[in-house]
XYZ file of C-alpha atoms in Angstrom:
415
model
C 0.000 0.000 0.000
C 2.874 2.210 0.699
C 4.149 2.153 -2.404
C 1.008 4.090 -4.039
C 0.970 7.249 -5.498
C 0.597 9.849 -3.075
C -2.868 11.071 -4.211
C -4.415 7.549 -4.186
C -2.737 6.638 -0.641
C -4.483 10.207 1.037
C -7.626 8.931 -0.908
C -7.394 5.277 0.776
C -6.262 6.275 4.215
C -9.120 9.122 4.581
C -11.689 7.014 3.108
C -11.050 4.228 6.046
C -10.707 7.222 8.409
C -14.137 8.060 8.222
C -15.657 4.650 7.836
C -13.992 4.061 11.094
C -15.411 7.326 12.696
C -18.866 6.277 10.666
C -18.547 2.729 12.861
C -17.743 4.198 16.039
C -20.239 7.062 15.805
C -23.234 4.791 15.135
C -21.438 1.577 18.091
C -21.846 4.238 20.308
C -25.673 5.155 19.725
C -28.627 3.622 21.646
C -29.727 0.285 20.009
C -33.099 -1.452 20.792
C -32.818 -4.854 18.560
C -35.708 -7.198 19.762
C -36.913 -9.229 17.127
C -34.111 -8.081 14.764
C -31.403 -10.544 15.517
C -33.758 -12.750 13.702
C -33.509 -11.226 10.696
C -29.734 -10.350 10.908
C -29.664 -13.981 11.374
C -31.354 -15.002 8.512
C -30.290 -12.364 6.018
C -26.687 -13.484 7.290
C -27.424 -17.222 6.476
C -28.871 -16.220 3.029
C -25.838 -14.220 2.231
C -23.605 -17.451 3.662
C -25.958 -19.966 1.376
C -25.716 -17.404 -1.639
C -22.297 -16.637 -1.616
C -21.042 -20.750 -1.275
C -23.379 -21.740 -3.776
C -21.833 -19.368 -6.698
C -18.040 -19.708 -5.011
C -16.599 -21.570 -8.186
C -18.016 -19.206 -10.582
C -16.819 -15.985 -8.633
C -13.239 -17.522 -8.805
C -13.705 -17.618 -12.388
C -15.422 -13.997 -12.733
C -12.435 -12.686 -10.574
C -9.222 -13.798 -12.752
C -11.359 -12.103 -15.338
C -11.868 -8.953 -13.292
C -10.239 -5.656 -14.747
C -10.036 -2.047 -13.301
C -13.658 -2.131 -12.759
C -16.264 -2.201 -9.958
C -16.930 -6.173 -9.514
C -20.672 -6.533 -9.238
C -21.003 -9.990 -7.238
C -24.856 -9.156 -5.993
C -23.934 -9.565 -2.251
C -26.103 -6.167 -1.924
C -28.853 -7.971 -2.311
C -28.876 -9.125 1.828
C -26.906 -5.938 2.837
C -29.707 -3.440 1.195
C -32.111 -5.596 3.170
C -30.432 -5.394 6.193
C -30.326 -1.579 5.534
C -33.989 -1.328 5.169
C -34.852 -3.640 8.294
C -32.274 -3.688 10.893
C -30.716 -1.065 13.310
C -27.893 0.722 11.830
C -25.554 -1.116 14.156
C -26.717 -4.356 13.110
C -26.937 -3.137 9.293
C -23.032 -2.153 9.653
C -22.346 -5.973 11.320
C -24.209 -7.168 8.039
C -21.950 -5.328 5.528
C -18.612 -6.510 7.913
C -19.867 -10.226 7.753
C -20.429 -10.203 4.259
C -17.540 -8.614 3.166
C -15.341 -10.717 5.733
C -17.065 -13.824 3.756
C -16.220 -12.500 0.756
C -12.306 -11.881 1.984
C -12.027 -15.625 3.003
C -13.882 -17.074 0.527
C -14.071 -16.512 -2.865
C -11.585 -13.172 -3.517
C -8.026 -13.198 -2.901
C -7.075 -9.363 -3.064
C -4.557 -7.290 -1.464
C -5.355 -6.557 1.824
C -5.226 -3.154 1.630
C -7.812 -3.091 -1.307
C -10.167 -5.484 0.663
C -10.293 -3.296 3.370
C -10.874 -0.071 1.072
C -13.385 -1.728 -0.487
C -15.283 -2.627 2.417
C -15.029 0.854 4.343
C -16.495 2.199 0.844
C -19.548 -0.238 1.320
C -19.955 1.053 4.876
C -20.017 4.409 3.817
C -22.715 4.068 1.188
C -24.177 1.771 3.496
C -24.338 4.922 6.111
C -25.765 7.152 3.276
C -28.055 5.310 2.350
C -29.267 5.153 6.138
C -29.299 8.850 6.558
C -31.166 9.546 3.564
C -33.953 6.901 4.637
C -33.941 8.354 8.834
C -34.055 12.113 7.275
C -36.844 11.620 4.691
C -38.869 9.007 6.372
C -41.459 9.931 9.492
C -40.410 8.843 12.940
C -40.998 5.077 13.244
C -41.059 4.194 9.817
C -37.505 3.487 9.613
C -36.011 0.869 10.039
C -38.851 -0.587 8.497
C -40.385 -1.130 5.057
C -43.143 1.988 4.270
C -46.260 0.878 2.293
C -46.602 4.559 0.323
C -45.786 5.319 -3.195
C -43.694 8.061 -1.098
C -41.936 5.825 0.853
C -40.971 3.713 -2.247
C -39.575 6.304 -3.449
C -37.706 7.476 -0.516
C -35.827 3.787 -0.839
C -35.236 3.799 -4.625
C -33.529 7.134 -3.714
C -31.489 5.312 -0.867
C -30.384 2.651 -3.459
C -29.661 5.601 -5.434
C -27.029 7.666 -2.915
C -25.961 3.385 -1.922
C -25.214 3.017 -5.731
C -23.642 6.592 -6.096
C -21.587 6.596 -3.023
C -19.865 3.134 -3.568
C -19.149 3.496 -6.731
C -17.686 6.724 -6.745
C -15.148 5.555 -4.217
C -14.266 2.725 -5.894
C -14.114 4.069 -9.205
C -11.722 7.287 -7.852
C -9.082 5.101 -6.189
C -9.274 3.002 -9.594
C -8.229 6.220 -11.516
C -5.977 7.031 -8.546
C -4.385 3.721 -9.188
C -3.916 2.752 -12.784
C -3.830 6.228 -14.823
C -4.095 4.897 -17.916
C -7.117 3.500 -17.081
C -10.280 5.428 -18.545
C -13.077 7.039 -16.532
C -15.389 4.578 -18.812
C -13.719 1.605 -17.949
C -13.126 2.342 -14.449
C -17.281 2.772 -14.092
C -17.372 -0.528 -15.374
C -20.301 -0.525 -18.369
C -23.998 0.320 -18.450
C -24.772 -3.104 -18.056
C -22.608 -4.056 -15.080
C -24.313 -1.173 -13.282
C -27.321 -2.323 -14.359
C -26.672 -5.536 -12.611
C -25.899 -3.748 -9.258
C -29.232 -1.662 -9.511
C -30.866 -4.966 -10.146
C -29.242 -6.449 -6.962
C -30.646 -3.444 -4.801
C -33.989 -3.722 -6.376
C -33.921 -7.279 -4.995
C -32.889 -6.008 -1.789
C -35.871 -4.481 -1.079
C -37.879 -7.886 -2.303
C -35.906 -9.246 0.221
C -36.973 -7.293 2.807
C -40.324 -7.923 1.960
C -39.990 -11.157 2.107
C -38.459 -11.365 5.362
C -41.118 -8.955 6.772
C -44.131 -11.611 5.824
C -42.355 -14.717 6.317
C -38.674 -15.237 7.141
C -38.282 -18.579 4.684
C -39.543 -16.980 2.085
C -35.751 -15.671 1.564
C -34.380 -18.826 0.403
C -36.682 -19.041 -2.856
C -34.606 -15.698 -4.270
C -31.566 -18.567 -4.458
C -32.387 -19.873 -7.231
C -32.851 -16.731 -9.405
C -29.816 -15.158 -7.901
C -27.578 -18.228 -9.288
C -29.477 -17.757 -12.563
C -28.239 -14.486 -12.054
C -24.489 -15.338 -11.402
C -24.684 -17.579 -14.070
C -25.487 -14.859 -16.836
C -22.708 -12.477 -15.101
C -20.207 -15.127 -16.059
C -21.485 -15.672 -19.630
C -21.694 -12.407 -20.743
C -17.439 -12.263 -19.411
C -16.871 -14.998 -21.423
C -18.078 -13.056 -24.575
C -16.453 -9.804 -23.390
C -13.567 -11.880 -23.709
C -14.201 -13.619 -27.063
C -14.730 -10.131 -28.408
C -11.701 -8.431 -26.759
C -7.794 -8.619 -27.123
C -6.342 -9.493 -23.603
C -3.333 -7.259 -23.596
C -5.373 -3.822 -24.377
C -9.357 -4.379 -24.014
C -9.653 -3.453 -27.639
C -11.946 -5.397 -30.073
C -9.852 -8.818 -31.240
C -9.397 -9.286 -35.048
C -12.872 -11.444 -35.353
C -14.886 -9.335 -33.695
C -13.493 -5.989 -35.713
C -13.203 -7.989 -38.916
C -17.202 -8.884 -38.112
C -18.151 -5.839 -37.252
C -16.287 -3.822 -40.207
C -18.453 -5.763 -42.287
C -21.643 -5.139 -41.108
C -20.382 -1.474 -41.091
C -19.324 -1.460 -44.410
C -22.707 -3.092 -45.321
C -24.620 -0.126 -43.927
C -22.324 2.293 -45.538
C -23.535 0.641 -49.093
C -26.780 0.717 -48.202
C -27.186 4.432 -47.060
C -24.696 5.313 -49.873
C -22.754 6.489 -47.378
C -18.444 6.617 -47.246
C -16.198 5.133 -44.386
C -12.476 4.572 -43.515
C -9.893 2.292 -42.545
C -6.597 2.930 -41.166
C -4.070 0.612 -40.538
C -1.516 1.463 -37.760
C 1.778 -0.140 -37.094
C 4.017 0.689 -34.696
C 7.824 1.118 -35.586
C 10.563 -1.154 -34.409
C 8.829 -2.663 -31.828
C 10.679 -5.520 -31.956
C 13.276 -3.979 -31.150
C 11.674 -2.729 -28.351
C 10.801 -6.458 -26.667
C 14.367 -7.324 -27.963
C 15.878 -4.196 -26.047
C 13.771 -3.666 -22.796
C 11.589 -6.605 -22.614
C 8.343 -8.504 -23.510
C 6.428 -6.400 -20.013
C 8.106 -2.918 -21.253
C 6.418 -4.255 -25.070
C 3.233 -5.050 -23.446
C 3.050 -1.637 -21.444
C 3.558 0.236 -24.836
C 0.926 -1.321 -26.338
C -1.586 -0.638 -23.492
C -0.526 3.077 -24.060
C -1.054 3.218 -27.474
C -4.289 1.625 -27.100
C -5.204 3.872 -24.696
C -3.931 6.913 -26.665
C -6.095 5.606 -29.751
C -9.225 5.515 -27.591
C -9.078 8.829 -26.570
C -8.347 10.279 -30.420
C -11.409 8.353 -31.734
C -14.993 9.172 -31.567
C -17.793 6.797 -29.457
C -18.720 5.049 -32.530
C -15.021 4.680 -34.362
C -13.818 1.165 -33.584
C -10.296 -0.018 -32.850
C -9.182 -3.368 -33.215
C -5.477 -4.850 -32.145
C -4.689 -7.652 -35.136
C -1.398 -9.230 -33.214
C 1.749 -8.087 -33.178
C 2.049 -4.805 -32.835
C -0.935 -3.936 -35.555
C -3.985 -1.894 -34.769
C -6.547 -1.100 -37.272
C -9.243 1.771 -36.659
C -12.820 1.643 -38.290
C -13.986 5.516 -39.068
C -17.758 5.289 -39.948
C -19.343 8.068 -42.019
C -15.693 9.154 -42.809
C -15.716 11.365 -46.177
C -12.453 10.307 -48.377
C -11.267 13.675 -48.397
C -11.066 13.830 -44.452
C -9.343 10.795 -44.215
C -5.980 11.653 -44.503
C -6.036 14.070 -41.941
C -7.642 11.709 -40.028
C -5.125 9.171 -40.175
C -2.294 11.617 -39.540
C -3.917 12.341 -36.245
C -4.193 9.142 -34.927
C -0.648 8.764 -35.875
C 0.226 11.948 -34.228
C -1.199 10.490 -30.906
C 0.719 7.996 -31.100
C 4.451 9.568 -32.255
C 6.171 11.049 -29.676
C 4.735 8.636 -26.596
C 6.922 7.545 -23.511
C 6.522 4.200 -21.561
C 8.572 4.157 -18.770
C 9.907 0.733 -19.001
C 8.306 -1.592 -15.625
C 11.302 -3.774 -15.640
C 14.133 -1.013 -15.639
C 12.404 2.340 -15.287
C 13.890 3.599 -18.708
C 11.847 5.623 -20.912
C 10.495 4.453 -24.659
C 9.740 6.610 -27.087
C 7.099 5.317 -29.807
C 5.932 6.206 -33.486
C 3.859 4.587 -36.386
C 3.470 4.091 -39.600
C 0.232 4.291 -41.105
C -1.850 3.107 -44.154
C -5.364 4.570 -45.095
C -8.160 3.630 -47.333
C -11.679 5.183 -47.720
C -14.499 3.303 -48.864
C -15.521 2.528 -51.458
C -13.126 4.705 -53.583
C -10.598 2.238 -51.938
C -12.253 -1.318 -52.355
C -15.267 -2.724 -52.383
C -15.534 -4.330 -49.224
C -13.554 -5.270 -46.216
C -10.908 -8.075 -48.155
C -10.213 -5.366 -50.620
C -9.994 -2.331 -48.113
C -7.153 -4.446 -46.176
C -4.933 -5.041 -48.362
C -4.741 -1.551 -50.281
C -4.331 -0.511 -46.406
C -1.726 -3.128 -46.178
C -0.099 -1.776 -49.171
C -0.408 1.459 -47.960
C 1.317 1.028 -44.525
C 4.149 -0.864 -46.451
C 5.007 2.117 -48.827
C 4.997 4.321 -45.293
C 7.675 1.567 -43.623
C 9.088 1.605 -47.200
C 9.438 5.512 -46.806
C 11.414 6.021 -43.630
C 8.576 4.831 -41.551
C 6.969 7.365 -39.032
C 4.648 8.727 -41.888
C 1.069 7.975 -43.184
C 0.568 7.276 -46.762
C -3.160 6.964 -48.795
C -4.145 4.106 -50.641
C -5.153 5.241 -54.094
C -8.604 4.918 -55.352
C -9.590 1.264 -57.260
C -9.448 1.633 -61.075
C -13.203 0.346 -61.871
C -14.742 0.505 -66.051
C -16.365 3.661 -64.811
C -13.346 5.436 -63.505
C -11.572 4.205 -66.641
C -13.912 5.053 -69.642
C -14.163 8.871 -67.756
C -10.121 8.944 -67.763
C -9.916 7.869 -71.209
C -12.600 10.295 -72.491
């Protein structure tokens, strides 16, 4: 932990600062529990049962795990507990579950664990204070029957949602600064998941509140559940290149296609450039195969933030990365291209196995379509063709494809 940057170490040690003065403050408060060790019993059991039963497949979903937010749907007993318990007992539910977590099914650093745990407290806490402050005397802890009081605790999920994830995903940009404020967040869809967790938090507590079993028939669903988290990873992967989370050479290739498709149909243009970078063998040879990976996780970083939401970059091996420019006109490609190849020249890795610094440049090859080919076969390899004539050149330079020769073109050059 120590060894962080400073900015992400203040963030970690004052976010555990106040989660402990959050614990203490609400220890120290008056507690009636009655009937509620009942319920932290059984929500605690649940939470045991749940997290057991998907233990292999959380194993799996962690070695998969990025620099994201890992939604494992534990929230669904703690955002009970929130709803029905005393905050002292809601705050033992989050520790227990968490702890569970620890010994069970993810093998972190410690340091992270424990930062991720004081961030659930804290949203845990927010949540609470929004639901005590909004909610007349009585009602809370408890489960209101009012469209208001729905409300009140889809707005407590809400703050829950906002506050853990904002913690989690600042230390992640603390952390790894190449990293993306997108990625960090983790995906519509994986936040969708957590929402959908909460939401079944509050089933749960409904549940509990009318019959105590009735919490082991949400089980079965919330395995279902696991079960799809784990599928849809295993096509994230099949889709994306391992070294720098852009799309593999299938999944562009497929979706260039359909793309170009489109683009025929609406009689509309596109682009394709073809980036290489230069020497980088040279680079593994010199500094190392982790210094060679750590350039290309720059540059694919560096070509995410030149291109638009709807461009798409693809890594084909090697040191090869090929960029898909919808609605691109022909005449705008070139100065396209050079862009992309300007983010690119000029980078420095700082090498992790010696601390030296690598510089980096492409080459580049362009094409437009369909001036350039006729589909996707064709547009690679004038791109190809291009980027060889740049190499060719002195390398460090982008050079245009020139448009296909078609009977058309021809009869209006010979007349």
């Amino acid at each position: 932990m120590w060894s962080l940057r400073v900015p992400a170490l203040i963030t970690l040690l004052t976010v555990e600062f106040f989660a402990l003065g959050v614990t203490v403050f609400v220890l120290r408060a008056n507690h009636t529990f009655g009937d509620a060790w009942l319920t932290f019993g059984a929500l605690s059991v649940g939470s045991v049962v749940h997290m057991e039963l998907v233990h292999t497949i959380e194993r799996v979903r962690e070695r998969g795990r990025a620099n994201t937010p890992h939604m494992d749907l534990k929230s669904v007993w703690t955002f009970a507990g929130l709803l029905l318990l005393p905050p002292a007992l809601s705050l033992a539910l989050v520790a227990l579950t968490c702890l569970h977590q620890r010994v069970r099914l993810i093998r972190m650093q410690t340091f992270r664990w424990v930062y991720s745990s004081c961030a659930v407290l804290l949203a845990t806490y927010a949540a609470m204070a929004v639901l005590d402050s909004a909610l007349p005397p009585g009602d809370y802890p408890g489960l209101p029957s009012s469209w208001f009081g729905v409300s009140i605790i889809i707005a407590a999920a809400a703050i829950r949602w906002f506050v853990n994830t904002a913690l989690i995903v600042a230390v992640i940009l603390l952390t790894s600064p190449r990293t993306t404020g997108q990625e960090a967040l983790g995906g519509f869809g994986n936040n969708l998941i957590e929402f959908a967790a909460l939401s079944l938090g509050a089933i749960t507590a409904m549940a509990v509140v009318h019959d105590v079993w009735y919490v082991f028939l949400l089980l079965p669903p919330l395995l279902v559940l696991h079960r799809s988290l784990m599928l849809s990873q295993y096509e994230e992967a099949a889709r994306t290149d391992a070294k720098t989370g852009l799309a593999n050479a299938v999944h562009w290739s497929e979706v260039a296609r359909s793309e170009l498709a489109r683009a025929e149909r609406d009689e509309k243009q596109a682009g394709v450039i073809m980036l290489d970078l230069d020497h980088f063998k040279k680079i593994n040879d010199t500094y190392g195969h982790m210094t060679g990976d750590a350039v290309l996780t720059t540059v694919a970083s560096a070509l995410r933030k030149e291109a638009r939401d709807y461009d798409l970059i693809g890594r084909f091996g090697g040191e090869e990365f090929m960029i898909l420019l919808p609605d691109t006109d022909a005449e705008a490609l070139p100065t396209i291209a050079e862009r992309f190849r300007h983010c690119i020249n000029g980078l420095i890795v700082i090498s992790p196995d010696n601390h030296q610094s690598v510089t980096v440049t492409a080459s580049a090859g362009a094409v437009g379509f369909p001036v350039g080919g006729s589909d996707l076969d064709e547009l690679l390899l004038a791109a190809d063709a291009a980027l060889y004539r740049a190499k060719e050149s002195g390398r460090n330079r982008t050079c245009m494809a020139p448009p296909v020769v078609t009977s058309d073109t021809a009869g209006d050059a010979a007349e």
